[in-house]
Structures are given as C-alpha cells and as structure tokens.
PDB file of C-alpha atoms in Angstrom:
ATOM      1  CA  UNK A   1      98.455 -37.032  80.407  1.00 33.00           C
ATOM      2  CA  UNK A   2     101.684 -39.046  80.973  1.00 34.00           C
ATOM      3  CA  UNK A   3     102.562 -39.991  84.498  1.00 35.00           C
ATOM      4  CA  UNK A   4     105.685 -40.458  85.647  1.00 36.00           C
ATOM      5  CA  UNK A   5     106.378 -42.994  88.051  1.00 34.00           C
ATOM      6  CA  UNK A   6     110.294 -44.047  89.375  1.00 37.00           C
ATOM      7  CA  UNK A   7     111.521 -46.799  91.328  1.00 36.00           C
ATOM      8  CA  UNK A   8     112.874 -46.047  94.923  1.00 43.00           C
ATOM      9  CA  UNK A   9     115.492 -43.920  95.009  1.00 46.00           C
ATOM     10  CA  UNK A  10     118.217 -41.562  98.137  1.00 46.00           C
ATOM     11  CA  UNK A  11     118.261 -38.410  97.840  1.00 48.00           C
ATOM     12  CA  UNK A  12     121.957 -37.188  98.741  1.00 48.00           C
ATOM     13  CA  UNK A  13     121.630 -33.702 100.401  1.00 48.00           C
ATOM     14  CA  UNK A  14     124.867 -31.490 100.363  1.00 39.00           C
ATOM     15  CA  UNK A  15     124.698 -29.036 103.383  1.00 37.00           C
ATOM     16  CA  UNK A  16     121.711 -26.875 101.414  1.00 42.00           C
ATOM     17  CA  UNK A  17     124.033 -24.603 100.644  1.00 43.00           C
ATOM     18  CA  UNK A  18     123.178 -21.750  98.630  1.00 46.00           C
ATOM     19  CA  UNK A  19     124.854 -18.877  96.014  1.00 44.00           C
ATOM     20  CA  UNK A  20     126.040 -16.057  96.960  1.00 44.00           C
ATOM     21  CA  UNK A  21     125.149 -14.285  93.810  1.00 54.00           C
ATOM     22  CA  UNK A  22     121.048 -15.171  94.957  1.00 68.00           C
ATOM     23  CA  UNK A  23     118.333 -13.250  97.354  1.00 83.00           C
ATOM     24  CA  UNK A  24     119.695 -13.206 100.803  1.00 81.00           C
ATOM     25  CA  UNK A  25     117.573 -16.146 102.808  1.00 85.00           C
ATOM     26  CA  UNK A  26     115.313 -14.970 105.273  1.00 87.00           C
ATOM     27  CA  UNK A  27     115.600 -14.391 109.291  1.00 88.00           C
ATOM     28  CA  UNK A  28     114.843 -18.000 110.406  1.00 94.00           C
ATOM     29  CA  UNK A  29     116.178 -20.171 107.611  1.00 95.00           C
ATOM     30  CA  UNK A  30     117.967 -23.202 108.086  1.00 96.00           C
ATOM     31  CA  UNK A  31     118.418 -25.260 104.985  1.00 95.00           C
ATOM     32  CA  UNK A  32     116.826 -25.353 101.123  1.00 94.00           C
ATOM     33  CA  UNK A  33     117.664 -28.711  99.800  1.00 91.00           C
ATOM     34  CA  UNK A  34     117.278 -29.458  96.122  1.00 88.00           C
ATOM     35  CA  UNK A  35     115.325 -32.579  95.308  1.00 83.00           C
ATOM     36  CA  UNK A  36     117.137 -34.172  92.247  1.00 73.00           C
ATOM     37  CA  UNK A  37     115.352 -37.646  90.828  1.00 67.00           C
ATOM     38  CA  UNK A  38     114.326 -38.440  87.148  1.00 63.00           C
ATOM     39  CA  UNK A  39     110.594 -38.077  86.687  1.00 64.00           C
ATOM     40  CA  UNK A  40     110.137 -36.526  90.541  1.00 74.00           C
ATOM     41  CA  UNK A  41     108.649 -33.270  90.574  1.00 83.00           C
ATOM     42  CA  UNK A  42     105.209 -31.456  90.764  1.00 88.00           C
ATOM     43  CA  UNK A  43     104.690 -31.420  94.426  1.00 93.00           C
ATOM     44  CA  UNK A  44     101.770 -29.540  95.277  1.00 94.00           C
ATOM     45  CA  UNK A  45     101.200 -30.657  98.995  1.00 96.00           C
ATOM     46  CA  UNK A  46     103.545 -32.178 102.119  1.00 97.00           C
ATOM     47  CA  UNK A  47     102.360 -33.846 105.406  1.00 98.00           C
ATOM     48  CA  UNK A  48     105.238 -34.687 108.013  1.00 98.00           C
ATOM     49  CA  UNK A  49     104.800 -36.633 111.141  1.00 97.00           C
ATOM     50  CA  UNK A  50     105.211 -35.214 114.366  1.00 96.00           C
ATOM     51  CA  UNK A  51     109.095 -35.789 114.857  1.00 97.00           C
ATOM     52  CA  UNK A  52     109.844 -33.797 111.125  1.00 97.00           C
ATOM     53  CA  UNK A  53     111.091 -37.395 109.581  1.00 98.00           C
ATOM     54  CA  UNK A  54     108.495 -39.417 108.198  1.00 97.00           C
ATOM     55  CA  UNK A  55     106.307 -37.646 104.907  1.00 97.00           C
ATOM     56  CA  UNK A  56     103.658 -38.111 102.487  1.00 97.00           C
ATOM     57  CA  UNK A  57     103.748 -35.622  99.177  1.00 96.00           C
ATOM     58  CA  UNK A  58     101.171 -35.305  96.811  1.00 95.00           C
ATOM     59  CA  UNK A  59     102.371 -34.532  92.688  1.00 92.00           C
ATOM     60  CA  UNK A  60      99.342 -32.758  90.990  1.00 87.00           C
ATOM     61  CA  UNK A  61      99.488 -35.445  88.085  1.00 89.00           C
ATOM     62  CA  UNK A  62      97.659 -37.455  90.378  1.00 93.00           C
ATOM     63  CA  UNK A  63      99.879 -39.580  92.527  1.00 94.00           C
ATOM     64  CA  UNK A  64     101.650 -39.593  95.675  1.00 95.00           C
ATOM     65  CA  UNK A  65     105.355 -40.262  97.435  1.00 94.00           C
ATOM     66  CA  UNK A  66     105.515 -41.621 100.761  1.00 95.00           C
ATOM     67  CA  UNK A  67     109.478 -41.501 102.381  1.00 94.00           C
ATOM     68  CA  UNK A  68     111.744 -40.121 105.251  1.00 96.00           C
ATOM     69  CA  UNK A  69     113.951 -37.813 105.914  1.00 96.00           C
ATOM     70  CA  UNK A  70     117.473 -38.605 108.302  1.00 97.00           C
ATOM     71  CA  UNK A  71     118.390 -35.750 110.323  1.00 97.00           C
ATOM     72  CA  UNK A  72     121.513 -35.212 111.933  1.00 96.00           C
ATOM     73  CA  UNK A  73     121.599 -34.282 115.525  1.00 94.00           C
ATOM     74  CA  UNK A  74     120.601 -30.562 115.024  1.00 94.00           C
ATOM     75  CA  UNK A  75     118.265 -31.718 112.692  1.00 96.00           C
ATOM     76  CA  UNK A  76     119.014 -31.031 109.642  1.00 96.00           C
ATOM     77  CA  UNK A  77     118.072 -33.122 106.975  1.00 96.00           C
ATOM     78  CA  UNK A  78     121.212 -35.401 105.695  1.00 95.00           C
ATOM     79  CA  UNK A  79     119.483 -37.600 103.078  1.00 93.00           C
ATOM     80  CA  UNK A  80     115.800 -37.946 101.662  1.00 93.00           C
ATOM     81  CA  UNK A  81     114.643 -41.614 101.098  1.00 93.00           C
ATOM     82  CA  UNK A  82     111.846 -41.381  98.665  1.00 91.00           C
ATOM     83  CA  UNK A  83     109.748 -45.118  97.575  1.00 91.00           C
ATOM     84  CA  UNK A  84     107.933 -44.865  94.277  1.00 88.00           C
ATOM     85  CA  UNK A  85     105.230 -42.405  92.557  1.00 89.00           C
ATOM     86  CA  UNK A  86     102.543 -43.891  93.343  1.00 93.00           C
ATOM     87  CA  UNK A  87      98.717 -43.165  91.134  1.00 95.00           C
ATOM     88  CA  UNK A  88      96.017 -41.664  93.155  1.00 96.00           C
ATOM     89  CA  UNK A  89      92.607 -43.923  92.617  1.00 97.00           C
ATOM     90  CA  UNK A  90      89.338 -42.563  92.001  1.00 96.00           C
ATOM     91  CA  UNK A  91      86.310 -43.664  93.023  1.00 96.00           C
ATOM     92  CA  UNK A  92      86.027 -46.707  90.545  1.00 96.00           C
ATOM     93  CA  UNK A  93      89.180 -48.052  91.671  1.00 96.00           C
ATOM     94  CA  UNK A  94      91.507 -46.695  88.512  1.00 96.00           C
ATOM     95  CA  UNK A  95      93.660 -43.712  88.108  1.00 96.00           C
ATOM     96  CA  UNK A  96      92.354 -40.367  87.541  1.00 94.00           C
ATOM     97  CA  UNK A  97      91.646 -39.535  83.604  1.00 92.00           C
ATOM     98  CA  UNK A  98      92.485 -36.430  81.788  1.00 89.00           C
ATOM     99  CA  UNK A  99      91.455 -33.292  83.285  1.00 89.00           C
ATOM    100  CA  UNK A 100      91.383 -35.097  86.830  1.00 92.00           C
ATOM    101  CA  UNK A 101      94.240 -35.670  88.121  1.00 92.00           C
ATOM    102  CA  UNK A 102      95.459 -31.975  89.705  1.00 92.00           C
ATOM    103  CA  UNK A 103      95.581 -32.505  93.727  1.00 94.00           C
ATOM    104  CA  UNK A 104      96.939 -30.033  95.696  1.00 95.00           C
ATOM    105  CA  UNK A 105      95.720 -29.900  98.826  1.00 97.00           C
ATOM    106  CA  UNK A 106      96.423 -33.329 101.574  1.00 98.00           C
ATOM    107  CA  UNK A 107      95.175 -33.673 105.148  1.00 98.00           C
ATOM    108  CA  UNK A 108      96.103 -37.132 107.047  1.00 98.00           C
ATOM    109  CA  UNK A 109      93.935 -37.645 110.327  1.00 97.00           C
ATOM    110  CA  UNK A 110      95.785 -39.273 113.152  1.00 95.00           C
ATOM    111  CA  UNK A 111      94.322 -43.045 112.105  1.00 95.00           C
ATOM    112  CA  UNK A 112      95.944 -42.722 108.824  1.00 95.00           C
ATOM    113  CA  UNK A 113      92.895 -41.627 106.901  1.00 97.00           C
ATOM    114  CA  UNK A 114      93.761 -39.438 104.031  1.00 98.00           C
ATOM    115  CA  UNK A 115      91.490 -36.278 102.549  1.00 98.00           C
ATOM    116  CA  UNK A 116      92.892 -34.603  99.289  1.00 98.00           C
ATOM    117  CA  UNK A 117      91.701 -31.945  97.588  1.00 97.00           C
ATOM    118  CA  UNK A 118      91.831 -31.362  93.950  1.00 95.00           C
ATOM    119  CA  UNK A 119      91.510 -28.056  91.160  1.00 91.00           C
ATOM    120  CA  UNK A 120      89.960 -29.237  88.487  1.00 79.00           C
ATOM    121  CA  UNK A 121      87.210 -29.890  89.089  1.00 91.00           C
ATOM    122  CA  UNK A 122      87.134 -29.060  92.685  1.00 95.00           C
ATOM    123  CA  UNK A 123      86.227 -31.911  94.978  1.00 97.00           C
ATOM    124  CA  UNK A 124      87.484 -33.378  98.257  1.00 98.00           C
ATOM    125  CA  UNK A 125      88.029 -37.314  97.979  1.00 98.00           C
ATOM    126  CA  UNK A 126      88.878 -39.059 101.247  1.00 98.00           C
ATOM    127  CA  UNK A 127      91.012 -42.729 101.522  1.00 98.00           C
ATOM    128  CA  UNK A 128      90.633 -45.056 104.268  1.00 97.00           C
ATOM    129  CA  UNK A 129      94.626 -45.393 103.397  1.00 94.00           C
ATOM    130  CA  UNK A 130      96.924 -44.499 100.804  1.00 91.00           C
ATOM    131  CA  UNK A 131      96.104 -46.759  98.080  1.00 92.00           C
ATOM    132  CA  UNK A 132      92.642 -47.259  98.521  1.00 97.00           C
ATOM    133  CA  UNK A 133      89.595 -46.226  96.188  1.00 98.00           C
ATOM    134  CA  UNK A 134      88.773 -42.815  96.692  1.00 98.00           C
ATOM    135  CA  UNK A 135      85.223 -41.817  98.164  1.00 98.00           C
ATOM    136  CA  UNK A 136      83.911 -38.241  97.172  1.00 98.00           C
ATOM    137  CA  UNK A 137      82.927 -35.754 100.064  1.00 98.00           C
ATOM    138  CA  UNK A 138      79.934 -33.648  98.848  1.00 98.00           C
ATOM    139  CA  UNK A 139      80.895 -30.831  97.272  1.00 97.00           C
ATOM    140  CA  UNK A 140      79.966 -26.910  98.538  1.00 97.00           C
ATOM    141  CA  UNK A 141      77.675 -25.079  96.101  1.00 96.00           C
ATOM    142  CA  UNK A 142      80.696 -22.571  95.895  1.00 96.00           C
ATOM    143  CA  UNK A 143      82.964 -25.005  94.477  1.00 96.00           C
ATOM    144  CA  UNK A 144      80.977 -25.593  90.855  1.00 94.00           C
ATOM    145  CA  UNK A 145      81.821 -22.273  90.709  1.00 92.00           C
ATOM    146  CA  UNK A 146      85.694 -21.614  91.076  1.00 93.00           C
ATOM    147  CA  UNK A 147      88.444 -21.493  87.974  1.00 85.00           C
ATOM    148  CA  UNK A 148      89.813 -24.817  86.885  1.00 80.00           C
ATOM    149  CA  UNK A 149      93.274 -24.205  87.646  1.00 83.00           C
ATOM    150  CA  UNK A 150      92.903 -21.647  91.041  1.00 90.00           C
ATOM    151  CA  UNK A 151      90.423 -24.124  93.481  1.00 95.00           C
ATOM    152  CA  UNK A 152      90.651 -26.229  95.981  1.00 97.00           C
ATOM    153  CA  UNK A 153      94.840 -25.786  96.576  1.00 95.00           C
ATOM    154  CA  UNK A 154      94.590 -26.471 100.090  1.00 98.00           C
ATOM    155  CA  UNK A 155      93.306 -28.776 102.519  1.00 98.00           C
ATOM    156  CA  UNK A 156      93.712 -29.687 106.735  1.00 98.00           C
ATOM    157  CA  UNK A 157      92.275 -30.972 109.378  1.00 98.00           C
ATOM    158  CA  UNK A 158      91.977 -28.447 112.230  1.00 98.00           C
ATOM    159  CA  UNK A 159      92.147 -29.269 116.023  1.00 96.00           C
ATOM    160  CA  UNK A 160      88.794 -29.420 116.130  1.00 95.00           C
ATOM    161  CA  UNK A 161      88.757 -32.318 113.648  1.00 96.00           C
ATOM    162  CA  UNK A 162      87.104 -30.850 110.966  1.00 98.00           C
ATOM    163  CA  UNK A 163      88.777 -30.034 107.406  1.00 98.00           C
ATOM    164  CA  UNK A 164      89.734 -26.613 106.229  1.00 98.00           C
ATOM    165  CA  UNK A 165      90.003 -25.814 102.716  1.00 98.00           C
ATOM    166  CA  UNK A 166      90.982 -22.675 101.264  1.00 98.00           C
ATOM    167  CA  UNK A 167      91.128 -21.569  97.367  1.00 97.00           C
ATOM    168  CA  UNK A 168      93.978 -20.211  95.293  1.00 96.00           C
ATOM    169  CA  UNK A 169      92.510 -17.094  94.715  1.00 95.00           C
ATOM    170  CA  UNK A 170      89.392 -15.204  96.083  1.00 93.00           C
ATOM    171  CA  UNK A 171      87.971 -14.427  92.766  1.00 89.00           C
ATOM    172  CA  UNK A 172      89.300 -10.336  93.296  1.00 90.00           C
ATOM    173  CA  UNK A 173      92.312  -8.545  94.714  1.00 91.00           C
ATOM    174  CA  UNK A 174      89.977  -6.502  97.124  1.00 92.00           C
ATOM    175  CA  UNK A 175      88.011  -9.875  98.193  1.00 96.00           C
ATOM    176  CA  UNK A 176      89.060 -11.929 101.712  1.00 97.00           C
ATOM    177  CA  UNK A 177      90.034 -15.601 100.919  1.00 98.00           C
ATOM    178  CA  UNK A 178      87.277 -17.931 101.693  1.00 98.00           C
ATOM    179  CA  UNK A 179      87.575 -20.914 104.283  1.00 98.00           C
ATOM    180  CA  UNK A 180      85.559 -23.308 103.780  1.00 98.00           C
ATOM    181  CA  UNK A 181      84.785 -26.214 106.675  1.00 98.00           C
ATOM    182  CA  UNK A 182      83.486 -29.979 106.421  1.00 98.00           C
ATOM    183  CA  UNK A 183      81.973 -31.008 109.773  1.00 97.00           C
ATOM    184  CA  UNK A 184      78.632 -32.960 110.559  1.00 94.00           C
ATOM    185  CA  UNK A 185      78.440 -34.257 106.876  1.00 96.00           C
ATOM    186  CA  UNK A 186      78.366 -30.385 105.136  1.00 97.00           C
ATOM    187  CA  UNK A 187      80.523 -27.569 104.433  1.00 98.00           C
ATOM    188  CA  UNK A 188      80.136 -24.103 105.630  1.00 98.00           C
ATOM    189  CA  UNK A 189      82.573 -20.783 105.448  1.00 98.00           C
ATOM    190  CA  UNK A 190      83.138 -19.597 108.891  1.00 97.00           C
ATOM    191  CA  UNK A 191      85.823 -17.310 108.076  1.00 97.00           C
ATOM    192  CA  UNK A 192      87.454 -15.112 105.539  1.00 98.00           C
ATOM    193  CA  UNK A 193      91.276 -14.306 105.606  1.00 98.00           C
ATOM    194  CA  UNK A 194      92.249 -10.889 104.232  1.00 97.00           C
ATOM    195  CA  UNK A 195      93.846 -10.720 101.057  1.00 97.00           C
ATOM    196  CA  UNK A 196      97.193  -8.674 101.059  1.00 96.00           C
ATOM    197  CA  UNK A 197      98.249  -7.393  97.591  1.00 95.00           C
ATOM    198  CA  UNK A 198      99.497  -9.973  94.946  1.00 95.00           C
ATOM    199  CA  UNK A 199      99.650 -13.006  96.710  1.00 97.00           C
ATOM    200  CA  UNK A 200      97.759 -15.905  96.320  1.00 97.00           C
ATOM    201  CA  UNK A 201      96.829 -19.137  98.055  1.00 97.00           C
ATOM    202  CA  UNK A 202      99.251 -22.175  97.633  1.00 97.00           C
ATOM    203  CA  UNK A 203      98.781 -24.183 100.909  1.00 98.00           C
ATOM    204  CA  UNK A 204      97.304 -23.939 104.132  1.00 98.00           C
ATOM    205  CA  UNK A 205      97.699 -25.997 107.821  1.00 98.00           C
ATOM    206  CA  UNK A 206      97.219 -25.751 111.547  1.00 98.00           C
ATOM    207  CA  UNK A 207     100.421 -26.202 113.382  1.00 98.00           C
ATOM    208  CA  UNK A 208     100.651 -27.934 116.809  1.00 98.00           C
ATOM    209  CA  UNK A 209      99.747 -24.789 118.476  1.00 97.00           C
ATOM    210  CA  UNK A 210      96.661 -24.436 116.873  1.00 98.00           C
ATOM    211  CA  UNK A 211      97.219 -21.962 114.719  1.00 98.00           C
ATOM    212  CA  UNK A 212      96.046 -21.817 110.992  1.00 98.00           C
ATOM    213  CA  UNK A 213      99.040 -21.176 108.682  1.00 98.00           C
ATOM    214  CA  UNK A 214      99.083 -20.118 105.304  1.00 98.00           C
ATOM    215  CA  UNK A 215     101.771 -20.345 102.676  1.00 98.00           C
ATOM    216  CA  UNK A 216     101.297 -17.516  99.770  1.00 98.00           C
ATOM    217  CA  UNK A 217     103.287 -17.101  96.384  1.00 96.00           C
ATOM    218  CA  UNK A 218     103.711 -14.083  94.114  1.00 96.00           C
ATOM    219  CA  UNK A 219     104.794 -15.415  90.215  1.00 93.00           C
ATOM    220  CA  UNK A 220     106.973 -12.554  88.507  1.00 92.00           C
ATOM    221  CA  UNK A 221     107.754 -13.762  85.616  1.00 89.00           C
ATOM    222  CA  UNK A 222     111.724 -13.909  84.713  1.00 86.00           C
ATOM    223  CA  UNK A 223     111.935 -12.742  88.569  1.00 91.00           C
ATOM    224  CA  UNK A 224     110.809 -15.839  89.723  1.00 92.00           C
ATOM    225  CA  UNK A 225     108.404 -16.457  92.634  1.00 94.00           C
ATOM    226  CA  UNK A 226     107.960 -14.453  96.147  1.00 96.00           C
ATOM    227  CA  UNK A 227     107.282 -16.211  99.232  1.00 97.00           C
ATOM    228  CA  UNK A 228     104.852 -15.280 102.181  1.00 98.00           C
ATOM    229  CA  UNK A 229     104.052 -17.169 105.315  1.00 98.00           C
ATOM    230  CA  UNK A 230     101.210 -15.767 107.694  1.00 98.00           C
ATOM    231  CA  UNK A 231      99.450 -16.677 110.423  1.00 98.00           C
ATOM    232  CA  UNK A 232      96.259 -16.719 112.076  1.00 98.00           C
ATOM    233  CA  UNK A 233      94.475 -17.721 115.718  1.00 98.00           C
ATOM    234  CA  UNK A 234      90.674 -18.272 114.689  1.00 97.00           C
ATOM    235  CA  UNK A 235      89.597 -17.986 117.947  1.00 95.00           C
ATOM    236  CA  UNK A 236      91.015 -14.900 118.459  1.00 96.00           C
ATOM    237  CA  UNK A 237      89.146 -11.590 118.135  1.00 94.00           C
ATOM    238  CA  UNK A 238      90.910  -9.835 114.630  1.00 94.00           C
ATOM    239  CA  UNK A 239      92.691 -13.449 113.807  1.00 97.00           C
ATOM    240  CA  UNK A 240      95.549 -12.158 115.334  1.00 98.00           C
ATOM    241  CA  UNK A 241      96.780 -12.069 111.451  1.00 98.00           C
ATOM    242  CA  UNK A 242     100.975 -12.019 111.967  1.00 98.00           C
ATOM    243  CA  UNK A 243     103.300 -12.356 108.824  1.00 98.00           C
ATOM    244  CA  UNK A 244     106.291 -14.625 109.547  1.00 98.00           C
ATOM    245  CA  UNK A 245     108.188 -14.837 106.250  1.00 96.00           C
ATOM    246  CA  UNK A 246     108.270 -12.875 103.119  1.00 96.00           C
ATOM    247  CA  UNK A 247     110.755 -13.412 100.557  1.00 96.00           C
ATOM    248  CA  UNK A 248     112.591 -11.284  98.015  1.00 95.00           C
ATOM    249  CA  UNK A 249     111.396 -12.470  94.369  1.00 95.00           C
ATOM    250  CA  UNK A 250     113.896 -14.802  92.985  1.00 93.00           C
ATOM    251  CA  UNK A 251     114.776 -16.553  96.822  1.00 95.00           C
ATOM    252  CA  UNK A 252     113.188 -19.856  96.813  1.00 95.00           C
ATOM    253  CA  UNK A 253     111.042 -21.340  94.306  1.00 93.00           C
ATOM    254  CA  UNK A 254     107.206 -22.264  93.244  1.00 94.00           C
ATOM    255  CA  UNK A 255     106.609 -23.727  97.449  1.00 96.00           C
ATOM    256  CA  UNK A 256     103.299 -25.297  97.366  1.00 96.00           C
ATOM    257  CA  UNK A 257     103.960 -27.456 100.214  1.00 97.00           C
ATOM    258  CA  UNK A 258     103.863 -26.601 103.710  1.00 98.00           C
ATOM    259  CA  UNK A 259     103.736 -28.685 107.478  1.00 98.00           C
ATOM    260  CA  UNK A 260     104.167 -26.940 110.522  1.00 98.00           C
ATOM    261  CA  UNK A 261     106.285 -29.018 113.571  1.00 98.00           C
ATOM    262  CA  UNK A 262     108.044 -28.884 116.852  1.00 97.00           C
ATOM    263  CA  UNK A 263     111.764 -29.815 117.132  1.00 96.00           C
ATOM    264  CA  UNK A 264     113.416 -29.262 121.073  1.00 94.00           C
ATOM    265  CA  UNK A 265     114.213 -25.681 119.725  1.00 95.00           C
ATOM    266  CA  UNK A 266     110.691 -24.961 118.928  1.00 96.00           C
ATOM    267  CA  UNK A 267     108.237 -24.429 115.538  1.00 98.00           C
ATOM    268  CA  UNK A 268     109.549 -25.370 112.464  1.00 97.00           C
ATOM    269  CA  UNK A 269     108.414 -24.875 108.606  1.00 98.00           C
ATOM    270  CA  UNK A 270     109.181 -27.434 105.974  1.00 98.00           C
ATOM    271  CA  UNK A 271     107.676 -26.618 102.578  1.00 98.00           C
ATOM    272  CA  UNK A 272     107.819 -27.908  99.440  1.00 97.00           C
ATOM    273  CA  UNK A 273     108.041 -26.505  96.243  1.00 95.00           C
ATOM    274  CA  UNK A 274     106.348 -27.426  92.356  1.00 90.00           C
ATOM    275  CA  UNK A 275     108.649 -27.698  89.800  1.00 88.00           C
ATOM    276  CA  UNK A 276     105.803 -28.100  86.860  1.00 80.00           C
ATOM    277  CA  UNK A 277     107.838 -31.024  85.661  1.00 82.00           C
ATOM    278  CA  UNK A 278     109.324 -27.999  83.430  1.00 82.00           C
ATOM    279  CA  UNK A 279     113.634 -27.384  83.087  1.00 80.00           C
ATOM    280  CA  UNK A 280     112.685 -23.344  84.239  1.00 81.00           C
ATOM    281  CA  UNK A 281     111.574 -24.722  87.730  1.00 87.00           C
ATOM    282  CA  UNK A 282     113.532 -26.690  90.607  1.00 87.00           C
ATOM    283  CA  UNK A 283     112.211 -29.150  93.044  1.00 90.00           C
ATOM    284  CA  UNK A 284     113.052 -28.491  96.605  1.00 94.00           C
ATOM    285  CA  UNK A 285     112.906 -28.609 100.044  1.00 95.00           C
ATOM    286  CA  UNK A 286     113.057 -25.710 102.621  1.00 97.00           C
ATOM    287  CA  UNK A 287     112.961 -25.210 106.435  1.00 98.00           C
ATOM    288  CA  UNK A 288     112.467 -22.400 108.457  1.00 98.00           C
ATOM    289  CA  UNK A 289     112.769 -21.754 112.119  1.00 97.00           C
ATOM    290  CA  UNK A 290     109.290 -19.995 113.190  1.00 97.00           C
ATOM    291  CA  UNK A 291     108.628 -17.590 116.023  1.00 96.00           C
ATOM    292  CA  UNK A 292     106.455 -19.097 118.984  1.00 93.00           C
TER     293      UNK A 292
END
C-alpha cells in the first residue's frame, strides 16, 4: 500500500460557504469547510481539545495529522494549520504492513496517552504518545469474529475512564449495535444500541456532558452519503436514545470523524469526513451547533 505523507501545509478556509443548487444544511449548522492538500485525505477519526482548536486525525492508511484550527471571535474556523502525515508504528517499532494499516477509531486520555482502534484485523493498540511503538490491548473473543472492512470503527474513553468501542455494523439490520468496554485489563459488552434502518456505525464519543454520541452514515450510491447523529445517556433507564441530526442524501459527505465540545454558546459537533483518497469523494470539515 502506498502512503502518502506531505510536508506542513495552511489550510485557507473561505467562509464554508455552500451551493445553492445542494441539500439544504441542517437546523444547527454553522460551517462545512473543504480540506484541500495534495496527498491529505482518508480521515477516519478526529479528537479536539477542550477549547475546539487544537486536533489529532487519524487517515486509515495508517498514519496520523496533528494541527490547529484559528477561530475568529464567534468561532468559526478561519484557517486549518495541518504538520505532516505522520506513520502509525506497530508493535515492533515499524509501520503497519499490508492489510494492517486501516484505523478508524482514536481515543486520547487526558495525559496524552493514545488508544486506536483498527478494522482489519480488529485490535485496539495503545501509545504512551503519538509516535511511540504501539502495545496491543487483548483482544475480545467477539472481535476474531467481525468482517475485515466493518470492525472496530470506533473508539473513546468514557467518563468513567474506560474505552468504548463500537463496530460498523451489528452483523443484521434487526440486531442492536454492540458496545464493547476495556476496564480492569478485559473487555465486556454492557450495552447494545438499537439499530435504526440503514445506517451504520462510523464513529462514536462521549461529550463533556457525559453523554455517548454516535455518528451514523447511509452510502446511496450516485446519491451520495446520509448523515445521522444520535445520542444516548447510559445511565439512564431506555438510554434516553434522542436523534440530533439527520441529513438529506447528497448534504455532506463520507463523515467518519466526530468530537463533541463546549464553546460559551454551548455543545458543538465537529466531524470529519473520508474522502477514500478517491476524485468521487471530498475531504472536509463540518460543525454543528447541538441541543443541550
């Protein structure tokens, strides 16, 4: 597999402005921004610090961008400054191999310690740091048994400390979504998520109010992709399961990526979306105002 990797580069953002001709944006939005850089693209996963500026992306060919955003005063992104692809290492200290190299999932603890899960073959590898040689978490007997490309395509840590991992799919349209938990050295599934129609699995995080959020995508061919946003209180009796954004087929593209943060004006969404490294697909950036 060729990797792509780029010197430092701005990203220039006009305004996010977008066609007329297009989906109308949903209730909430505030800005899609296209990423434009040669050789950038297939971001599967997005962590943003707690002020919305600073982030860490990971590409599923196996590497990761670190950079920050400058906001103007109502916070709206004015320019991205992205530093280098950098290769994800494995556990001998090299970069992933052929068949390896698909992360999708990234949870940061508040040390700097980074967990990131992969598809194929499903595994969990934590990093003291970005940069460091990987260390594999042991795997769940569930996960030997999951499709290549539909695994592990989410990962974070909850408010409890413990990671949270969700598949792509659940294996059957009228089968919950798994969530899987690492704490005390093992994994078990405390809860299942209900599976609503199409949509599958792309990402998956706990915002600052606790909540677990999960980002969804529909693929219709020439119509492009549908977006769907839910959310869920795990302690609550029921989940307390609320949908917060679905979009029209054709409105934004492949988002893979999603962090959850508080601005003065209250919760915010910034995903991120996969552009396959393929001309059909765009890279870009997207923000939503969310509903306390």
């Amino acid at each position: 597999m060729r990797r792509r990797f780029v010197s430092a580069v701005i990203f220039l953002v006009m305004a996010g402005l977008r066609s007329s001709a297009g989906p109308l944006p949903p209730a909430g939005f505030l800005q899609e921004i296209p990423i434009i850089g040669r050789g950038f693209g297939g971001f599967s996963a997005l962590h943003l610090s707690a002020d919305g500026l600073s982030f860490i992306t990971v590409s599923d060919h196996g590497a990761f961008v670190t950079g920050h955003f400058d906001r103007d005063a109502d916070g709206k992104i004015l320019r991205i400054h992205a530093n280098a692809f950098t290769p994800l290492l494995g556990q001998n200290g090299q970069p992933f191999g052929p068949g390896e190299t698909d992360s999708e999932g990234l949870a940061v603890t508040p040390d700097g310690q980074i967990y990131i899960s992969f598809e194929g073959p499903a595994r969990v590898l934590h990093y003291d740091a970005l940069g460091a040689v990987a260390a594999k978490l042991p795997d769940a007997p569930a996960f030997a048994k999951m499709e290549l490309n539909r695994a592990l395509e989410s990962l974070t840590l909850g408010p409890d400390g413990s990671l949270y991992t969700i598949p792509e799919t659940s294996g059957s349209p009228d089968r919950p979504f798994p969530v899987y938990r690492f704490t005390k050295g093992h994994w078990d599934q405390p809860y299942t998520l209900p599976r609503r129609g199409p949509f599958l699995i792309s990402d998956a995080t706990f915002g600052p109010d606790g909540r677990l959020y999960i980002l969804e995508r529909e693929f219709l061919g020439l119509g492009g992709f549908a977006t769907r946003l839910r959310r869920f209180d795990l302690s609550a009796p029921g989940l307390a399961e609320q949908t917060l954004l679905q979009t029209d087929p054709g409105t934004f593209d492949n988002l893979e990526g999603l962090a959850i943060w508080r601005d003065a004006k209250g919760l915010r969404a910034t995903m991120i979306s996969d552009d396959n490294f393929l001309p059909i697909f765009r890279s870009q950036i997207v923000e939503t105002r969310l509903p306390d």
